[in-house]
Coordinates of C-alpha atoms in Angstrom, one line a residue:
Chain A
X766 CA -2.7 30.3 120.4
X767 CA -1.1 32.6 117.9
X768 CA 0.3 36.0 119.4
X769 CA -2.1 38.1 117.8
X770 CA -5.3 36.6 119.9
X771 CA -3.4 38.0 123.0
X772 CA -5.0 41.4 121.8
X773 CA -8.4 40.0 120.6
X774 CA -10.7 41.0 123.6
X775 CA -14.1 39.0 123.9
X776 CA -17.2 41.5 123.5
X777 CA -19.2 42.5 126.5
X778 CA -16.6 41.9 128.9
X779 CA -16.1 44.6 132.1
X780 CA -13.3 46.8 132.5
X781 CA -12.4 44.8 135.2
X782 CA -11.9 41.8 133.1
X783 CA -10.5 43.6 130.5
X784 CA -7.7 45.2 132.7
X785 CA -7.4 41.1 134.2
X786 CA -6.6 39.9 130.5
X787 CA -3.9 42.9 129.6
X788 CA -2.4 42.0 132.6
X789 CA -2.2 38.4 132.2
X790 CA -1.2 38.2 129.2
X791 CA 1.4 41.1 129.7
X792 CA 3.1 38.5 132.1
X793 CA 2.8 36.0 129.5
X794 CA 4.7 37.7 126.8
X795 CA 7.3 39.4 129.1
X796 CA 8.3 36.0 130.4
X797 CA 11.9 35.4 128.9
X798 CA 11.8 38.8 127.4
X799 CA 13.4 41.7 129.2
X800 CA 13.8 44.0 126.3
X801 CA 12.0 47.0 126.9
X802 CA 11.3 48.2 123.7
X803 CA 9.7 44.8 123.0
X804 CA 7.5 44.9 125.9
X805 CA 6.4 48.4 125.7
X806 CA 5.5 47.2 121.7
X807 CA 3.3 44.5 123.0
X808 CA 1.8 46.4 125.5
X809 CA 0.6 49.5 123.7
X810 CA -1.3 47.0 121.3
X811 CA -2.8 45.3 124.4
X812 CA -4.0 48.8 125.9
X813 CA -5.2 49.9 122.1
X814 CA -7.5 46.7 121.6
X815 CA -8.5 46.4 125.1
X816 CA -9.9 49.8 125.2
X817 CA -11.5 49.3 121.6
X818 CA -13.4 46.3 123.7
X819 CA -15.3 48.2 125.8
X820 CA -18.0 50.9 125.9
X821 CA -17.7 54.6 125.8
X822 CA -15.7 56.5 126.6
X823 CA -13.0 53.7 126.7
X824 CA -13.6 53.0 123.2
X825 CA -13.0 56.9 122.3
X826 CA -9.2 56.3 123.6
X827 CA -7.0 57.6 120.4
X828 CA -3.8 57.0 121.7
X829 CA -2.3 54.5 123.9
X830 CA 1.6 54.5 124.4
X831 CA 4.8 55.3 126.2
X832 CA 7.5 58.0 126.4
X833 CA 10.6 57.1 128.1
X834 CA 13.4 59.2 129.7
X835 CA 16.3 60.1 127.5
X836 CA 19.4 58.3 128.7
X837 CA 21.4 61.1 127.3
X838 CA 19.1 64.0 129.2
X839 CA 17.5 62.9 132.3
X840 CA 14.7 65.7 132.0
X841 CA 13.6 64.8 128.6
X842 CA 10.8 62.2 127.6
X843 CA 11.0 61.0 124.2
X844 CA 8.3 59.3 122.1
X845 CA 8.4 55.5 122.5
X846 CA 6.0 52.7 121.0
X847 CA 2.4 53.5 120.9
X848 CA -0.8 53.1 118.9
X849 CA -2.6 55.8 117.3
X850 CA -1.6 59.0 115.4
X851 CA 1.7 60.2 115.0
X852 CA 2.9 62.3 118.5
X853 CA 5.5 64.6 119.5
X854 CA 8.7 63.5 119.5
X855 CA 9.9 64.6 122.8
X856 CA 8.5 66.4 125.8
X857 CA 10.5 68.5 128.6
X858 CA 10.1 67.0 132.0
X859 CA 7.3 69.7 134.0
X860 CA 5.8 70.1 130.7
X861 CA 2.4 69.2 129.9
X862 CA 0.2 66.6 131.6
X863 CA 3.4 63.7 130.5
X864 CA 6.0 66.2 131.9
X865 CA 4.2 66.7 135.1
X866 CA 3.8 63.0 136.0
X867 CA 7.5 62.5 134.9
X868 CA 8.2 65.4 137.3
X869 CA 6.3 64.4 140.3
X870 CA 6.3 60.6 139.7
X871 CA 2.4 61.0 140.5
X872 CA -0.3 59.9 138.2
X873 CA -2.1 62.6 136.1
X874 CA -5.5 61.6 135.7
X875 CA -7.0 64.8 133.4
X876 CA -10.8 65.1 133.1
X877 CA -10.3 67.8 130.7
X878 CA -6.9 68.7 128.8
X879 CA -8.0 72.1 128.4
X880 CA -7.9 72.8 131.7
X881 CA -4.9 71.4 132.4
X882 CA -2.0 74.3 132.5
X883 CA 0.6 74.0 129.8
X884 CA -1.2 71.1 128.0
X885 CA 0.9 69.9 124.7
X886 CA -2.3 68.9 122.2
X887 CA -0.4 66.5 119.8
X888 CA -3.5 65.9 118.6
X889 CA -6.4 68.3 118.9
X890 CA -9.1 65.2 119.1
X891 CA -7.9 64.5 122.9
X892 CA -10.1 65.3 125.2
X893 CA -9.1 63.7 128.5
X894 CA -6.1 61.8 129.5
X895 CA -4.1 59.7 132.0
X896 CA -0.4 59.6 132.6
X897 CA 1.2 56.9 134.9
X898 CA 4.7 56.7 135.8
X899 CA 7.0 53.9 135.4
X900 CA 9.3 53.8 138.4
X901 CA 12.3 51.7 138.7
X902 CA 14.9 52.1 141.7
X903 CA 13.9 55.6 142.4
X904 CA 13.8 57.0 138.7
X905 CA 11.1 57.6 136.2
X906 CA 12.4 55.5 133.2
X907 CA 9.2 56.2 130.9
X908 CA 5.3 57.0 132.0
X909 CA 2.3 55.1 129.9
X910 CA 0.1 57.8 128.4
X911 CA -3.3 57.1 127.4
X912 CA -5.9 59.9 125.3
X913 CA -9.3 60.0 124.9
X914 CA -11.4 61.8 122.5
X915 CA -14.1 62.2 124.8
X916 CA -14.0 64.1 128.2
X917 CA -13.9 62.2 131.5
X918 CA -12.3 59.4 129.8
X919 CA -11.0 57.4 132.6
X920 CA -11.7 56.9 136.3
X921 CA -9.8 55.8 139.2
X922 CA -10.6 52.1 138.2
X923 CA -8.3 52.6 135.0
X924 CA -5.6 54.6 137.3
X925 CA -5.4 51.6 139.7
X926 CA -4.8 48.8 136.6
X927 CA -2.7 51.0 134.9
X928 CA -0.3 51.5 137.9
X929 CA -0.5 48.2 138.5
X930 CA 1.0 47.6 134.5
X931 CA 3.6 50.1 135.2
X932 CA 4.5 48.1 138.1
X933 CA 5.0 45.1 136.4
X934 CA 6.8 46.8 133.2
X935 CA 9.3 48.2 135.7
X936 CA 10.2 45.0 137.0
X937 CA 10.1 42.7 134.2
X938 CA 11.8 45.3 131.7
X939 CA 15.6 45.9 131.5
X940 CA 16.2 49.9 130.4
Chain B
X561 CA -0.2 71.7 112.2
X562 CA -0.6 69.4 115.1
X563 CA 1.8 66.1 115.0
X564 CA -1.4 64.1 114.8
X565 CA -2.2 65.6 111.4
X566 CA 1.1 64.0 110.0
X567 CA -0.8 60.7 109.6
X568 CA -3.8 61.7 108.2
X569 CA -4.2 61.1 105.0
X570 CA -6.9 62.8 102.6
X571 CA -9.4 60.4 100.9
X572 CA -9.1 59.8 97.0
X573 CA -5.3 59.8 96.9
X574 CA -3.3 57.4 95.0
X575 CA -0.9 55.2 96.2
X576 CA 2.0 56.8 94.7
X577 CA 0.7 60.4 96.2
X578 CA 0.2 58.3 99.9
X579 CA 4.1 57.5 99.8
X580 CA 5.1 60.5 98.8
X581 CA 3.1 62.1 101.7
X582 CA 4.8 59.1 104.3
X583 CA 8.1 60.2 102.8
X584 CA 7.8 63.5 103.0
X585 CA 6.6 64.0 106.8
X586 CA 9.2 61.1 107.7
X587 CA 11.8 63.6 106.9
X588 CA 9.8 66.3 108.8
X589 CA 9.5 64.1 111.9
X590 CA 13.3 62.6 111.9
X591 CA 14.5 66.4 111.5
X592 CA 16.4 67.0 114.8
X593 CA 15.6 63.9 116.2
X594 CA 17.8 60.5 115.4
X595 CA 16.7 58.3 118.2
X596 CA 15.5 55.0 116.3
X597 CA 13.0 53.9 118.7
X598 CA 11.0 57.5 118.3
X599 CA 11.3 57.8 114.6
X600 CA 10.3 53.9 114.1
X601 CA 7.3 54.6 116.5
X602 CA 6.1 57.6 114.5
X603 CA 7.0 56.0 111.0
X604 CA 4.5 52.6 112.2
X605 CA 2.2 55.3 112.6
X606 CA 2.5 56.7 109.2
X607 CA 2.2 53.9 107.4
X608 CA -0.6 52.3 109.4
X609 CA -2.6 55.2 108.5
X610 CA -1.5 55.4 104.9
X611 CA -2.5 52.1 104.1
X612 CA -5.9 52.5 105.7
X613 CA -6.5 55.7 103.8
X614 CA -6.0 53.3 100.2
X615 CA -8.9 51.2 98.9
X616 CA -8.2 47.5 98.6
X617 CA -5.9 45.2 99.5
X618 CA -4.2 48.3 101.0
X619 CA -7.0 48.9 103.3
X620 CA -6.4 45.2 104.6
X621 CA -3.1 45.7 105.8
X622 CA -3.3 44.3 109.3
X623 CA 0.0 45.3 111.0
X624 CA 2.8 47.6 110.3
X625 CA 6.1 48.0 112.1
X626 CA 9.7 46.8 112.6
X627 CA 11.5 44.2 114.2
X628 CA 15.3 45.4 115.2
X629 CA 18.8 43.3 115.4
X630 CA 19.2 42.6 118.9
X631 CA 22.6 44.3 120.0
X632 CA 23.5 41.3 122.3
X633 CA 22.9 38.4 119.4
X634 CA 23.5 39.7 116.0
X635 CA 21.2 36.5 114.7
X636 CA 18.2 37.6 116.5
X637 CA 15.6 39.9 115.5
X638 CA 13.6 41.6 118.2
X639 CA 9.9 42.9 118.3
X640 CA 10.0 47.0 117.6
X641 CA 7.3 49.8 117.4
X642 CA 4.1 48.7 115.6
X643 CA 0.8 49.1 114.7
X644 CA -1.9 46.3 114.5
X645 CA -2.6 43.0 117.4
X646 CA 0.4 41.8 119.3
X647 CA 3.5 40.1 117.6
X648 CA 6.0 37.5 118.0
X649 CA 8.7 38.7 120.5
X650 CA 11.8 37.7 118.7
X651 CA 12.7 35.6 115.2
X652 CA 15.7 34.0 114.5
X653 CA 17.9 35.4 111.3
X654 CA 16.9 32.9 108.7
X655 CA 13.3 32.0 109.9
X656 CA 10.1 33.0 108.4
X657 CA 9.4 35.9 105.9
X658 CA 11.4 38.5 108.3
X659 CA 14.3 36.4 109.3
X660 CA 15.1 35.4 105.4
X661 CA 15.3 39.6 104.7
X662 CA 17.6 40.1 107.5
X663 CA 20.0 37.1 106.6
X664 CA 20.2 38.3 102.9
X665 CA 19.8 41.8 103.0
X666 CA 17.0 41.4 99.9
X667 CA 13.5 42.8 100.2
X668 CA 10.8 39.7 100.3
X669 CA 8.0 40.3 98.5
X670 CA 5.3 37.3 99.4
X671 CA 1.8 37.0 97.7
X672 CA 0.7 34.3 99.7
X673 CA 2.6 33.6 103.1
X674 CA 1.3 29.9 103.2
X675 CA 3.5 29.3 100.7
X676 CA 6.3 30.5 101.9
X677 CA 8.6 28.4 103.5
X678 CA 9.4 28.3 107.2
X679 CA 6.6 30.7 107.8
X680 CA 5.7 32.2 111.3
X681 CA 1.9 32.8 112.0
X682 CA 1.9 35.9 114.4
X683 CA -1.7 36.2 113.3
X684 CA -3.4 33.6 111.5
X685 CA -5.1 36.4 109.5
X686 CA -2.4 37.5 107.9
X687 CA -2.3 36.7 104.0
X688 CA 0.3 38.3 102.2
X689 CA 3.5 39.9 103.5
X690 CA 6.4 42.5 102.5
X691 CA 9.8 42.8 104.5
X692 CA 12.2 45.2 103.8
X693 CA 15.9 45.6 105.5
X694 CA 17.1 48.6 106.9
X695 CA 21.2 48.4 106.0
X696 CA 23.3 50.8 107.5
X697 CA 27.0 50.3 107.3
X698 CA 26.7 47.1 105.7
X699 CA 24.7 45.4 108.8
X700 CA 21.0 44.8 108.7
X701 CA 20.3 47.2 111.7
X702 CA 16.0 46.2 111.6
X703 CA 13.6 45.3 109.1
X704 CA 10.1 46.7 107.9
X705 CA 7.2 44.3 108.2
X706 CA 3.9 44.7 106.8
X707 CA 1.4 42.0 106.5
X708 CA -2.2 42.1 104.9
X709 CA -5.2 40.3 105.6
X710 CA -5.7 39.7 101.8
X711 CA -3.7 37.8 98.9
X712 CA -1.1 40.0 97.1
X713 CA -1.5 42.9 99.3
X714 CA 1.7 44.4 97.9
X715 CA 3.3 44.8 94.4
X716 CA 6.8 46.2 93.0
X717 CA 5.4 50.1 93.8
X718 CA 5.2 49.3 97.2
X719 CA 8.4 47.9 97.1
X720 CA 10.0 50.9 96.1
X721 CA 8.5 53.6 98.3
X722 CA 9.7 50.8 101.6
X723 CA 12.9 50.6 100.3
X724 CA 13.4 54.3 100.1
X725 CA 12.0 54.4 103.6
X726 CA 14.3 51.9 105.0
X727 CA 17.3 53.9 103.4
X728 CA 15.9 57.1 105.0
X729 CA 15.4 55.5 108.7
X730 CA 18.9 53.9 107.9
X731 CA 20.3 57.6 107.2
X732 CA 18.1 59.4 109.9
X733 CA 18.6 57.4 112.8
X734 CA 21.5 56.1 115.6
X735 CA 21.1 52.5 116.9

């Protein structure tokens, strides 16, 4: 199997089956490779193509990727690998959905970003969002950020799978 | 203008106009931000959406992104930020199109990857490729890699614009 086939998802799979493939392929891709930039880049691709293989609202995901904590400024997130349109270069801890997840170490599942206090609109097309902190040795090293162009794009099923992925990334990567 | 608009390209622009927008937006996005992971991530998005706004063969680009030189092993490339399907995690200097560009510091414009000695197929769908070294202080710090699902996907016009982009990245980023 060539690498690109890792992110080709068969049509008609359930959300549960698609996330199982994401996690299985991520484990395979991380085997023998601990560089976080490499592993985040491939994971952003896995997630993008996973969502686009599913029915609405998942196929309306318009951004999948990461922000990482600035090693020189532990209260700032910097843009990491992603798939989608160009995004904000940096976000202060505490600001918007990403900043709140980083600041509180708690997943933010936002049904309507317009109702989230201090929401940062990198893309006016985004309507809902989920942000999951990646915590290593008690510190937030990065966050997973997924945007959707439909309201209510994410459920507790997404949250559980992405939190499992965040834990795998924390364990599998050197930062 | 929100950030995402940087990578929205109007329909009907020429290749020259599209690359001018890529370079202009890249300069704007890099202003005040020297982190290479951040700037490579946004540049991969700019390139992906640029090619997909153009007619064939450019709109058949199926991978746009970067490999960077492993700081712990100066003869190895590691996968960096990209848009497209999952890709090979690492490539030795000298191997395949990417490895040759890194080893020789010379752009590789490959009309048919099947005819390139030692071609590494991360994705069997890729038919042509261009790889441009990013050289800083005499060393290859990274390469720009663009794949196309059609033969003869790239011309000397692409090469000139991507070499200008590579120089901008070398000057604008800390590695």
